[in-house]
Coordinates of C-alpha atoms in Angstrom, one line a residue:
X11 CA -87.4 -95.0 -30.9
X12 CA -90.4 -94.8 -33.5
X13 CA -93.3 -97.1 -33.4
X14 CA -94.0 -99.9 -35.7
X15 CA -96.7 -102.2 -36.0
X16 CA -96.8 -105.2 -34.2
X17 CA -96.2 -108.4 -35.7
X18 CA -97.2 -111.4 -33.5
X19 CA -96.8 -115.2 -34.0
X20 CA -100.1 -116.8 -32.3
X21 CA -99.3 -120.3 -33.1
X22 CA -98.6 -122.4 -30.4
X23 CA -95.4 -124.0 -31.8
X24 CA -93.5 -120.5 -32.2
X25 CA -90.5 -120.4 -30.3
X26 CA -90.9 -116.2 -30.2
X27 CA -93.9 -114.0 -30.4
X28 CA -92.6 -111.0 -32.7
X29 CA -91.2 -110.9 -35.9
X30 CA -90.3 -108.2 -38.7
X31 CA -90.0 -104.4 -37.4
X32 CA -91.6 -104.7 -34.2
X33 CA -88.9 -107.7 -33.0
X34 CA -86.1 -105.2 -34.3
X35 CA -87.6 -102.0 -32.5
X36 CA -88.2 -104.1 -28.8
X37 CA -84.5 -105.9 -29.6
X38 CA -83.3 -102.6 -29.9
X39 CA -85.0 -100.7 -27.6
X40 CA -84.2 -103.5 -24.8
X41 CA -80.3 -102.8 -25.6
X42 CA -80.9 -99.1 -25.3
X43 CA -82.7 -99.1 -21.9
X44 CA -80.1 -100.9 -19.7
X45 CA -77.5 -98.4 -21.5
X46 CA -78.9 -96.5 -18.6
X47 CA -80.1 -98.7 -15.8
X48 CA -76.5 -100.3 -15.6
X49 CA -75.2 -96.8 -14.5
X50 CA -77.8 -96.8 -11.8
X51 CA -76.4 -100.5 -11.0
X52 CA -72.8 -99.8 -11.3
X53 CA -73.2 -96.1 -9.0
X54 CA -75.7 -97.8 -6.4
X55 CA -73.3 -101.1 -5.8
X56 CA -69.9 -99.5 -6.2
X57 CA -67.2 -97.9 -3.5
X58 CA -70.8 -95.4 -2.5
X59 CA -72.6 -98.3 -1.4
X60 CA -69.6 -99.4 0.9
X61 CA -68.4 -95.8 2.1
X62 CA -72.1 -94.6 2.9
X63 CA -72.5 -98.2 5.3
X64 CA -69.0 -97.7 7.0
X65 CA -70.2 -93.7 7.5
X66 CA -73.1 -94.9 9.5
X67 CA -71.8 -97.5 11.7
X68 CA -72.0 -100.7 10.1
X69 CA -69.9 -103.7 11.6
X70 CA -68.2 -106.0 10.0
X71 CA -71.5 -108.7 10.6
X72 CA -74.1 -105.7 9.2
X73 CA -71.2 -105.3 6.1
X74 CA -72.0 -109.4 5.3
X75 CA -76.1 -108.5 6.3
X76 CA -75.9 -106.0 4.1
X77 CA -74.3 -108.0 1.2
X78 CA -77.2 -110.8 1.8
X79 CA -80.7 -108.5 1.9
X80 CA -80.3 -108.2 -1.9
X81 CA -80.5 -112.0 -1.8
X82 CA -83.0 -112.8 1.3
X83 CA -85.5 -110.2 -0.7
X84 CA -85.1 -112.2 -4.1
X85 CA -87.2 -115.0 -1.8
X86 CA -90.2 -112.5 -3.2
X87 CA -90.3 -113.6 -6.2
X88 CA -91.6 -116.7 -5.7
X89 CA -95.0 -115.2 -4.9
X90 CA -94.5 -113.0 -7.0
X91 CA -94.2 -115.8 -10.1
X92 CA -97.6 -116.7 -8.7
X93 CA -99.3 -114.1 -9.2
X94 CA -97.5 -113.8 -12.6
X95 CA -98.7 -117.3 -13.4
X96 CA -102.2 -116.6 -12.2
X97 CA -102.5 -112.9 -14.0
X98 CA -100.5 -113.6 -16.9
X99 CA -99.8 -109.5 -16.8
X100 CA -96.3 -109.6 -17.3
X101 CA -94.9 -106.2 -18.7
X102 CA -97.8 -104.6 -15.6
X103 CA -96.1 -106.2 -12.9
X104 CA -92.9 -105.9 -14.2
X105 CA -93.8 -101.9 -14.2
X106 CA -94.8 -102.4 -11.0
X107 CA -91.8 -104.2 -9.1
X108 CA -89.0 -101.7 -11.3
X109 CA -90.4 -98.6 -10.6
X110 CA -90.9 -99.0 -7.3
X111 CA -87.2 -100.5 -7.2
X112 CA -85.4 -97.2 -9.0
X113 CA -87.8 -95.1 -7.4
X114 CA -86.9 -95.9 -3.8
X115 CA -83.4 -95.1 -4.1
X116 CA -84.4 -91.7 -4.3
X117 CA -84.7 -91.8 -0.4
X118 CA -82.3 -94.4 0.3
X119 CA -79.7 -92.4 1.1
X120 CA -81.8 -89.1 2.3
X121 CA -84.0 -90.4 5.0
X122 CA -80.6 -92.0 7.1
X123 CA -78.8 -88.3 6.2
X124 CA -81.7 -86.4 7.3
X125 CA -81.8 -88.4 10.5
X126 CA -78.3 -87.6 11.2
X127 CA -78.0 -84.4 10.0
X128 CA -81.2 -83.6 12.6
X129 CA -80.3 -85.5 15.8
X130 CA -75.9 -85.6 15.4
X131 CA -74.2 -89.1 15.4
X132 CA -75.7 -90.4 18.1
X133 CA -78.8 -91.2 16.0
X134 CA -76.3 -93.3 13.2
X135 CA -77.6 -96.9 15.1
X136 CA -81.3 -95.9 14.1
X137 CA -80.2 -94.5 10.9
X138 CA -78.6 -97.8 9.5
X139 CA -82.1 -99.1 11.1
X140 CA -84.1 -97.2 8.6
X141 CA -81.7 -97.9 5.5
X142 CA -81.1 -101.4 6.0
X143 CA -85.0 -101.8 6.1
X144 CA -85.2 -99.3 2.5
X145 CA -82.5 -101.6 0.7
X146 CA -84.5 -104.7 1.4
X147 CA -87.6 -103.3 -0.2
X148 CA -85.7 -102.0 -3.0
X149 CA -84.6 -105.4 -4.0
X150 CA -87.9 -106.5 -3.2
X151 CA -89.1 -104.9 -6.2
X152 CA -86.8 -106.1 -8.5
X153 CA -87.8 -109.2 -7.3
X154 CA -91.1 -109.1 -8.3
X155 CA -90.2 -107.7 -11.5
X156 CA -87.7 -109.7 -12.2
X157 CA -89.6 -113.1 -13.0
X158 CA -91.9 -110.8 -15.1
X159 CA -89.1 -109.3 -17.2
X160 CA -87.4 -112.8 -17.6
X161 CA -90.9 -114.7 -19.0
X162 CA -91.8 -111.6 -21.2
X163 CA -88.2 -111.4 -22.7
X164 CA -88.3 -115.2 -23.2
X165 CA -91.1 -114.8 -25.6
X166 CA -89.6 -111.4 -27.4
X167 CA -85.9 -112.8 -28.0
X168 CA -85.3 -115.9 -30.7
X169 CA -83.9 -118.7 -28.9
X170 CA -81.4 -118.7 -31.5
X171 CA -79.7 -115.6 -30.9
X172 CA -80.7 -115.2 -27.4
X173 CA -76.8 -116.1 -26.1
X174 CA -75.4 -113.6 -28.7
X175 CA -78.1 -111.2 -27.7
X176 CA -77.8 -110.6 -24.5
X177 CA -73.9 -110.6 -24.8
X178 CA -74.1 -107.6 -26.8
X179 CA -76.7 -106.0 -25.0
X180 CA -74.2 -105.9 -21.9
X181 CA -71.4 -104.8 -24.3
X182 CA -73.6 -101.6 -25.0
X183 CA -74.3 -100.8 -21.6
X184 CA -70.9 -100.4 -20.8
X185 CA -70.1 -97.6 -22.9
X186 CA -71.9 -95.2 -20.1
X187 CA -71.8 -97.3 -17.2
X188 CA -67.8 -97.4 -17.2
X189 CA -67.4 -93.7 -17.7
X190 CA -70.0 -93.3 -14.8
X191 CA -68.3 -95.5 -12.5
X192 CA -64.9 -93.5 -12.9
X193 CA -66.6 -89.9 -12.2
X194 CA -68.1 -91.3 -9.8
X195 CA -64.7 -92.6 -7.9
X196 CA -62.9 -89.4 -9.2
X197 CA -66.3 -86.8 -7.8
X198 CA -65.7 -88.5 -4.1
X199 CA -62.1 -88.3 -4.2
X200 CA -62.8 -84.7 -5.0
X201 CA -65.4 -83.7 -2.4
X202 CA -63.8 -85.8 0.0
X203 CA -60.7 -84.4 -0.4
X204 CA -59.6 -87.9 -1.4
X205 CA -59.7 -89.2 2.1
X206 CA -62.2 -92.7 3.0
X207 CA -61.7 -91.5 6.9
X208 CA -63.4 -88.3 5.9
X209 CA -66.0 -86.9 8.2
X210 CA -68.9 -89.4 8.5
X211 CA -71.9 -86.5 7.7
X212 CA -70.0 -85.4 4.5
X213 CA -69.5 -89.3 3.2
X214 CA -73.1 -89.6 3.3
X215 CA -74.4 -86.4 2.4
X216 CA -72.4 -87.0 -1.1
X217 CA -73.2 -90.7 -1.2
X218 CA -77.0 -89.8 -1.0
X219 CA -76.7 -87.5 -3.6
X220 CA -75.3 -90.0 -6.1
X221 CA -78.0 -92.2 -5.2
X222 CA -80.5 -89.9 -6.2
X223 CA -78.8 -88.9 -9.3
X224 CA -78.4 -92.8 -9.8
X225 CA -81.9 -93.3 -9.3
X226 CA -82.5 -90.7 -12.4
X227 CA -81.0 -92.9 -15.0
X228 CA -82.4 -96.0 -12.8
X229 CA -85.8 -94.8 -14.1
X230 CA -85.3 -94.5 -17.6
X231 CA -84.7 -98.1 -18.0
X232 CA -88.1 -99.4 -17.3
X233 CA -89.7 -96.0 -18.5
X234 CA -88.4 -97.2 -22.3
X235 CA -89.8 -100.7 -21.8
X236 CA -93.6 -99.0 -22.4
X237 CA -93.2 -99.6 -26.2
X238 CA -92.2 -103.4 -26.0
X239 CA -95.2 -105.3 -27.2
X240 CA -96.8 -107.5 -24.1
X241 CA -96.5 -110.6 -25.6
X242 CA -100.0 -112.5 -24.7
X243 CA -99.3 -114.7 -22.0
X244 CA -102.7 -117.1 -20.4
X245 CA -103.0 -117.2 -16.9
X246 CA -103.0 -120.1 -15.1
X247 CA -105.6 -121.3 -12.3
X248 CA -105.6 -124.3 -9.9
X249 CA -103.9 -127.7 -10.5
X250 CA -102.3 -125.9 -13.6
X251 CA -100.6 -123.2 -11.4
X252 CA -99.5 -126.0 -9.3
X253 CA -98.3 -128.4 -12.3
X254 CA -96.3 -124.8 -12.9
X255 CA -94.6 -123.9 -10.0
X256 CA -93.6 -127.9 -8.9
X257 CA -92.3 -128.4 -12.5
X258 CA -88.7 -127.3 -11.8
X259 CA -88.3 -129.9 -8.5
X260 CA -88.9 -132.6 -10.8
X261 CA -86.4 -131.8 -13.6
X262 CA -83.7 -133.7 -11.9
X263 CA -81.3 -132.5 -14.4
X264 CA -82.3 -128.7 -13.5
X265 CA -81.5 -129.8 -9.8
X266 CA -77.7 -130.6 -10.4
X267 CA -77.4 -127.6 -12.0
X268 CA -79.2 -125.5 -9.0
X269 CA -76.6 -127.3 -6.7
X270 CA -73.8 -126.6 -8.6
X271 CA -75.1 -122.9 -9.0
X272 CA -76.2 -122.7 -5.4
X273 CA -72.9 -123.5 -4.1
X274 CA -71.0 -121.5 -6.7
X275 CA -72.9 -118.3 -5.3
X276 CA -72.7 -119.2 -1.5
X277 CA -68.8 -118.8 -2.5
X278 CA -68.4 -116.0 -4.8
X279 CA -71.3 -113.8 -4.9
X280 CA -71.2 -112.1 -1.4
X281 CA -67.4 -111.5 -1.6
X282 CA -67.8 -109.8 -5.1
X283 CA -70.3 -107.6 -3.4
X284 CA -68.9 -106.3 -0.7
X285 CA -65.5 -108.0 0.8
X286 CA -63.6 -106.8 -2.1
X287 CA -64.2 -103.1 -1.9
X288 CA -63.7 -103.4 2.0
X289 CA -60.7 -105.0 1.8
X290 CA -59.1 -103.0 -0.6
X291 CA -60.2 -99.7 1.4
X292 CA -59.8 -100.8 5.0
X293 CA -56.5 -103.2 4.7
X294 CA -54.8 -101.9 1.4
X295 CA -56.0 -98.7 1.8
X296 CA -56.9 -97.5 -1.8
X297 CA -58.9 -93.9 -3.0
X298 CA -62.2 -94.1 -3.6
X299 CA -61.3 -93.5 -7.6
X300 CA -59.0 -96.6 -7.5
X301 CA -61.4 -98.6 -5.6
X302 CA -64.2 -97.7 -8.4
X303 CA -61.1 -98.4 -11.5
X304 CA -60.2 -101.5 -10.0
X305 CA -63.4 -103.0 -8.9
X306 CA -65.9 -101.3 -11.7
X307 CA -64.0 -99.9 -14.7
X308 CA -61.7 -102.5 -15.6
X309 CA -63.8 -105.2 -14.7
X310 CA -66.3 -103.7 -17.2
X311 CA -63.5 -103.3 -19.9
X312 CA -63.2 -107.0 -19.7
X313 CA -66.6 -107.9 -20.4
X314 CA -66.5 -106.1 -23.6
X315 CA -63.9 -108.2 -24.8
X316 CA -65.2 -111.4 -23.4
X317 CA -69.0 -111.4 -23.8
X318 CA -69.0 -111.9 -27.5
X319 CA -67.0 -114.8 -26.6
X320 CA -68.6 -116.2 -24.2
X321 CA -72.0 -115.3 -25.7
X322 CA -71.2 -117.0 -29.2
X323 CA -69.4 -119.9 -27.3
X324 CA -73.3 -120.8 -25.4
X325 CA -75.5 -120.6 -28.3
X326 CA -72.5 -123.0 -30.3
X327 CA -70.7 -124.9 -28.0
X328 CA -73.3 -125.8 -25.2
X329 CA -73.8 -124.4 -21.3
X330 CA -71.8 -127.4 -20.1
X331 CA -68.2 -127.4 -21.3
X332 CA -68.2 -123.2 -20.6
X333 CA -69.4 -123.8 -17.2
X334 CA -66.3 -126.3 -16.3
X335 CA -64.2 -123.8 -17.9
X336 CA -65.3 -120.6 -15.7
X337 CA -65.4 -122.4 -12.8
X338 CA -62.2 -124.2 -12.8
X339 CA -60.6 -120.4 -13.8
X340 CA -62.1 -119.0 -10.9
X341 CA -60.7 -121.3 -8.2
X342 CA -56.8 -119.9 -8.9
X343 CA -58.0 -116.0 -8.4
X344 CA -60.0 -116.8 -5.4
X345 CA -57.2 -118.1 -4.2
X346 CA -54.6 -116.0 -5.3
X347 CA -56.5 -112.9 -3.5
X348 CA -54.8 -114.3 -0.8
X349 CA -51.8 -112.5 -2.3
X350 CA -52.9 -109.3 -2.6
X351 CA -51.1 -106.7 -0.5
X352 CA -50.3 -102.5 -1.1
X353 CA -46.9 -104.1 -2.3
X354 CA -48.5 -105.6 -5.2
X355 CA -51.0 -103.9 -6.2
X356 CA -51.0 -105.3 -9.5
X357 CA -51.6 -108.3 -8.5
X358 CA -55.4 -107.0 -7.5
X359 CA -56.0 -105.8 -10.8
X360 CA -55.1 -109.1 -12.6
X361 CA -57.5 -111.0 -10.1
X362 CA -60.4 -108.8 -10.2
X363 CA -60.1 -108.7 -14.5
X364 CA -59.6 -112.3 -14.5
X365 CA -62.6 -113.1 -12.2
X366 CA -65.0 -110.8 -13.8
X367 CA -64.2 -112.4 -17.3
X368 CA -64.8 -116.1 -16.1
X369 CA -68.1 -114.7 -13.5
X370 CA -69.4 -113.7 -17.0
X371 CA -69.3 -116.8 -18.1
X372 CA -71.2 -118.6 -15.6
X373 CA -73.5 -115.1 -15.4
X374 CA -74.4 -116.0 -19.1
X375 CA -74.8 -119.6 -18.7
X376 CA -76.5 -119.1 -15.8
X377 CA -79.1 -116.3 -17.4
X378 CA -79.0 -118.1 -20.6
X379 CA -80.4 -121.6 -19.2
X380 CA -83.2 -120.0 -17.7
X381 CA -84.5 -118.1 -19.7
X382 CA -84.5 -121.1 -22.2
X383 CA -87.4 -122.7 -19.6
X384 CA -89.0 -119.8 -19.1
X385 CA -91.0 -118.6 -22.2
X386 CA -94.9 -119.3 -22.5
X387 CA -94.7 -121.2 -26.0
X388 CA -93.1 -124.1 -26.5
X389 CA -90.2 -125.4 -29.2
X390 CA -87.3 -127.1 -29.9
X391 CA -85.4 -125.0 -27.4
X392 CA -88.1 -123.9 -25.1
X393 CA -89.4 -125.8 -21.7
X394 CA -92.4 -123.4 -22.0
X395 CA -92.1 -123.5 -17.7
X396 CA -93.0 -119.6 -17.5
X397 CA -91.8 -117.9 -14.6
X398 CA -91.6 -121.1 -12.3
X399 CA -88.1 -121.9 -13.7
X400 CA -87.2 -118.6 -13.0
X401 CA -89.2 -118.0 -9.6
X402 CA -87.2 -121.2 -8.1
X403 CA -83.5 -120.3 -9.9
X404 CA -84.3 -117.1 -7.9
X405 CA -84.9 -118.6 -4.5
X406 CA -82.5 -121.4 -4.3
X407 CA -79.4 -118.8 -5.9
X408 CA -80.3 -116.0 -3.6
X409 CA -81.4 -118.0 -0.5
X410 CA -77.3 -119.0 -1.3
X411 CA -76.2 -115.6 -1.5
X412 CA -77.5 -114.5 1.3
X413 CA -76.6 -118.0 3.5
X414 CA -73.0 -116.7 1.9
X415 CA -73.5 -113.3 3.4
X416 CA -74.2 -113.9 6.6
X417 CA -71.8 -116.8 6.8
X418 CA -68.9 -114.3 5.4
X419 CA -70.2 -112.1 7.7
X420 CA -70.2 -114.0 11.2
X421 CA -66.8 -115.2 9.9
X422 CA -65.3 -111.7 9.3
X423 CA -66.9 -110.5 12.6
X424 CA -65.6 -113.3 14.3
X425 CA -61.7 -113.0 13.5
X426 CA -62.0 -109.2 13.0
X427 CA -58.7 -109.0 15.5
X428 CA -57.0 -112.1 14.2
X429 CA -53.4 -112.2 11.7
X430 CA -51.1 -113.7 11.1
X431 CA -47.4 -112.9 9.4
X432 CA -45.6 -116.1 8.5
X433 CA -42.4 -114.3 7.1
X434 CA -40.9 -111.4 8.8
X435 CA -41.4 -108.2 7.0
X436 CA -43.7 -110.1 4.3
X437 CA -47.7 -109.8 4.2
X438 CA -50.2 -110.3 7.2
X439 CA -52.8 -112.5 7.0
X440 CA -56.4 -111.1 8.4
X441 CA -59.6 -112.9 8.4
X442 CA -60.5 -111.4 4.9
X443 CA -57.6 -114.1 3.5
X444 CA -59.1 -116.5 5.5
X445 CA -62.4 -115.6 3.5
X446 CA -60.7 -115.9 0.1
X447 CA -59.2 -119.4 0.5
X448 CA -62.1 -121.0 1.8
X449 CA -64.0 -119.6 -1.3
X450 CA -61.6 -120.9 -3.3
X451 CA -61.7 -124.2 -1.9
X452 CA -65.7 -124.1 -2.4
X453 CA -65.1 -123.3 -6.3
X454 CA -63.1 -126.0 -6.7
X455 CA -65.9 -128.3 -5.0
X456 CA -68.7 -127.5 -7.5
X457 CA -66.5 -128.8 -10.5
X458 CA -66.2 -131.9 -8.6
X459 CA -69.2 -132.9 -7.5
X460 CA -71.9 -131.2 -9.5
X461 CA -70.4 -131.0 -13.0
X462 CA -70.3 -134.6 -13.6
X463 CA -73.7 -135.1 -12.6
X464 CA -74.8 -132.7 -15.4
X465 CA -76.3 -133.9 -19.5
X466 CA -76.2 -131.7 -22.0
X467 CA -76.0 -134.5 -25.0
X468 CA -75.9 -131.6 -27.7
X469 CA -72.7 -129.3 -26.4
X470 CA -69.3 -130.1 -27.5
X471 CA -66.2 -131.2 -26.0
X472 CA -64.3 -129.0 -23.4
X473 CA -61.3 -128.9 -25.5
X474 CA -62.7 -128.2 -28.7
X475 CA -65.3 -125.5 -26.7
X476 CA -61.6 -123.8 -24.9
X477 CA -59.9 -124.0 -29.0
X478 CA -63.2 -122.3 -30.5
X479 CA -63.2 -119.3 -27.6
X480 CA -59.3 -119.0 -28.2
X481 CA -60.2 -118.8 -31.8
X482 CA -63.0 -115.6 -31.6
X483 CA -61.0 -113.9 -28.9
X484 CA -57.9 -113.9 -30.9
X485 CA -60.3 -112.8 -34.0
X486 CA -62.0 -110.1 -32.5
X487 CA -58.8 -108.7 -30.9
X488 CA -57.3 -108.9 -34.8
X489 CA -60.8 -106.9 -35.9
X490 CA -60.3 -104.3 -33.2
X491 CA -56.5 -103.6 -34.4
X492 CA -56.8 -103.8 -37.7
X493 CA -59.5 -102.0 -37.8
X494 CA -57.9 -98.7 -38.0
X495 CA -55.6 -100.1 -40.9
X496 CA -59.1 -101.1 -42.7
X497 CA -60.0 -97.5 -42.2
X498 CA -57.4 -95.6 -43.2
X499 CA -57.1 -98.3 -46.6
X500 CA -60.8 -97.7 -47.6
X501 CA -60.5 -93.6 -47.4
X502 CA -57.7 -93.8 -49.2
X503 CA -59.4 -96.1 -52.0
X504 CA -62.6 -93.8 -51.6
X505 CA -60.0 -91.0 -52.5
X506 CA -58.4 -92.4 -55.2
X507 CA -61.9 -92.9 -57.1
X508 CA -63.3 -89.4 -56.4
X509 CA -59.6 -87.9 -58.0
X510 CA -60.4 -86.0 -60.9
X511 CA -58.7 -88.0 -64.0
X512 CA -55.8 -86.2 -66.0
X513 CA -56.9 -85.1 -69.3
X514 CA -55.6 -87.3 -71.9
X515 CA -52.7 -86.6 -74.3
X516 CA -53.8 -85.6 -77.7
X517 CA -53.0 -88.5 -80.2
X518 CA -49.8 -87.7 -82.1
X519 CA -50.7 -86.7 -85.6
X520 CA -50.5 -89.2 -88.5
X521 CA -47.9 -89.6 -90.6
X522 CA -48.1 -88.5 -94.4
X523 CA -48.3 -91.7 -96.5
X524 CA -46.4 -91.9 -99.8
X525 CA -47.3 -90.9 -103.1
X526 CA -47.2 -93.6 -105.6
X527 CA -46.1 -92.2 -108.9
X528 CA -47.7 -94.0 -112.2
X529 CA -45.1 -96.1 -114.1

């Protein structure tokens, strides 16, 4: 990307800082850099993640810990937003916590393998010692980047395109990331001779090397950021850092929306991360490159065609109505996970596309109303609450998470030797069933009692919301096949003005007039 010169918007009442070239270079270079960290996020949390922890010993309790440290670490940015607050260096400490995030991964996986390779098996217990400690200080850095990125973007996006934005900006880091996560299932299905029960040593010597590889393309993503203009932010000092960080308890409408996001996360997030994987390994007993289609490529797939929905639908039709609509879709596929079986595989598919679509909602909703609070200049669609907004979504949404975890975990761990078979020769109920209806129950519970509690004067009505997202999803599913047919119809016009014309005919001679004869 080339440099431009910057453009920036000082006055106080601007709802973004950059305008003109500059805004389209850091708009574009933005896009371009999570093109590759989301291949570092998809290879790091996919079917490698789960078959490196069940190579080194992990029970079923350490599977749920190990779903929860991403969350329990995300508790540092609080901190972290103070000393954001307090420095106003946002794009440095955003450097800072990222870096140190991809960075680590480099030795994630190596220092456990080199352990084990060293000292046999028998050292696997301190092994998952030394990793589980690594992942939490890898997360810890994205959490003290993460508040950074979040303020600094508020102020470099327009509010008004900030739903559509980042919608597309997801779109266009799937074009690598869903490749990647394929080679990725397909390259251990290879090397471990397509086996999950392979030999523990081998698992994680591979694993490690795709989370160094990973951490390669994790790298580039903040490495682009350095030509993103640092927005001037002032730093904050004493009863204004205070005034700052306690702003977000007394917003009681930002409160029903934590519970209702709180809860929603306690229910869904920890199973997403890891249940789902393990259960479709352990109990149906898929490869590794069907555990990476089902659970990362198609999944992806989907959010192409739904984030332009869903993105268009929160900057038109409100946060409000999209929210009832996610959740209430998500309450029938946690359920009907309970279904799922090696008999009908299909049926997993259908649930995992169908609850990544509607997650992507709330995930936009979600990203979308806090980064409305978080920028450092006020306006008509700005709180100007800096990172505190963020900083406290962070600790009540993770501290959830990673309650979820351990509770999913202890739960799992508990009724690891319980089933059930109700019908002779039909499915058997394990405790992972027993995991997916009481999430199921929990979604429905948010919709009930924290949606009705929530204002949002300005969004539209849920039915009109559900007719204008059936409306763009029916239009851009017309643009994408007609497309070709618009193709083929403009080449062939292009062709038929660039024919050479026919000479003309010549112009048939004149005929001989009479002779008119004097009388």
């Amino acid at each position: 990307m080339r440099n431009v010169g910057l453009k920036l918007n000082r006055g106080s009442g601007s709802s973004h800082a950059i305008s003109g070239p500059a805004l389209r270079n850091a708009l574009a270079v933005t896009t371009l850099a999570w093109v590759f960290g989301n291949v570092w996020n998809l290879t790091v949390t996919g079917a490698p993640f789960t078959l490196f922890a069940r190579a080194i010993g992990a029970s079923p309790f350490e599977m749920g810990l190990l779903a929860a440290i991403p969350y329990l670490a995300a508790l540092v940015s609080l901190p972290a937003s103070v000393l954001i607050e307090r420095t106003g260096a946002r794009k440095t400490i955003f450097f800072w916590g990222v870096y140190f995030q991809r960075g680590l991964w480099l030795i994630v996986g190596i220092a456990p393998l080199w352990l084990v390779s060293r000292y046999g098996m028998a050292a696997a217990p301190v092994a998952l010692s030394l990793f589980i400690p690594l992942f939490f200080l890898s997360h810890a850095g994205n959490a003290v980047g993460g508040p950074a990125w979040v303020s600094w973007m508020a102020d470099v996006v327009p509010a008004r395109i900030r739903g559509k934005y980042f919608a597309r900006r997801r779109m266009w880091a799937l074009l690598l990331a869903v490749p990647a996560a394929w080679f990725v299932g397909w390259f251990l299905d290879r090397v471990l001779d397509g086996h999950s029960g392979a030999q523990p040593l081998a698992t994680m010597r591979w694993c490690a090397i795709l989370f160094a590889c990973a951490a390669v393309f994790g790298l580039v993503d903040p490495a682009m950021f350095h030509v993103v203009p640092a927005v001037p932010k002032a730093p904050q000092r004493g009863a204004g850092l205070l005034r700052a960080m306690a702003g977000p308890l007394k917003d009681r409408q930002y409160l029903w929306f934590a519970g209702f996001a709180g809860t929603l996360w306690f229910a869904v997030v920890p199973l997403q991360q890891q249940f789902y994987q393990w259960f479709l390994i352990d109990r149906v007993g898929l490869s590794n490159r069907a555990v990476q289609v089902m659970v990362l490529v198609l999944p992806s797939l989907a959010q192409l065609v739904v984030l332009p929905v869903w993105g268009r639908a929160c900057d038109r039709m409100g946060k409000r109505p999209l929210l009832i609509v996610a959740t209430l879709g998500l309450v029938p596929v946690g359920l009907g996970w309970c279904l799922v079986g090696s008999g009908n595989l299909w049926l997993g598919y259908v649930m995992m596309v169908l609850g990544t679509a509607l997650w992507t909602g709330v995930d936009i909703v979600n990203f979308n109303f806090v980064i409305e609070m978080s920028g450092s200049r006020g306006g008509a669609r700005s709180r100007a609450g800096g990172t505190a907004y963020h900083a406290v979504n962070s600790v009540i949404l993770n501290a959830a998470a990673f309650a979820g975890g351990l509770a999913w975990g202890g739960l799992a761990q508990w009724l690891k030797d319980w089933n059930w078979t109700p019908v002779a020769g039909g499915k058997t109920f394990t405790s992972f069933d027993v995991l997916f209806a009481l999430s199921g129950v929990l979604r429905l519970g948010t919709v009930v009692v924290f949606l009705p509690r929530m204002r949002e004067p300005a969004a539209r009505g849920t039915r009109e919301t559900l007719r204008f997202m059936g409306a763009s999803m029916f239009a851009n599913i017309w643009t994408a096949l007609s497309h070709p047919i618009r193709f083929v119809r403009a080449r062939n016009r292009q062709a038929d003005v660039t024919a050479p014309m026919p000479a003309p005919e010549p112009a048939p001679a004149p005929e001989p007039r009479p002779i008119r004869r004097a009388a």
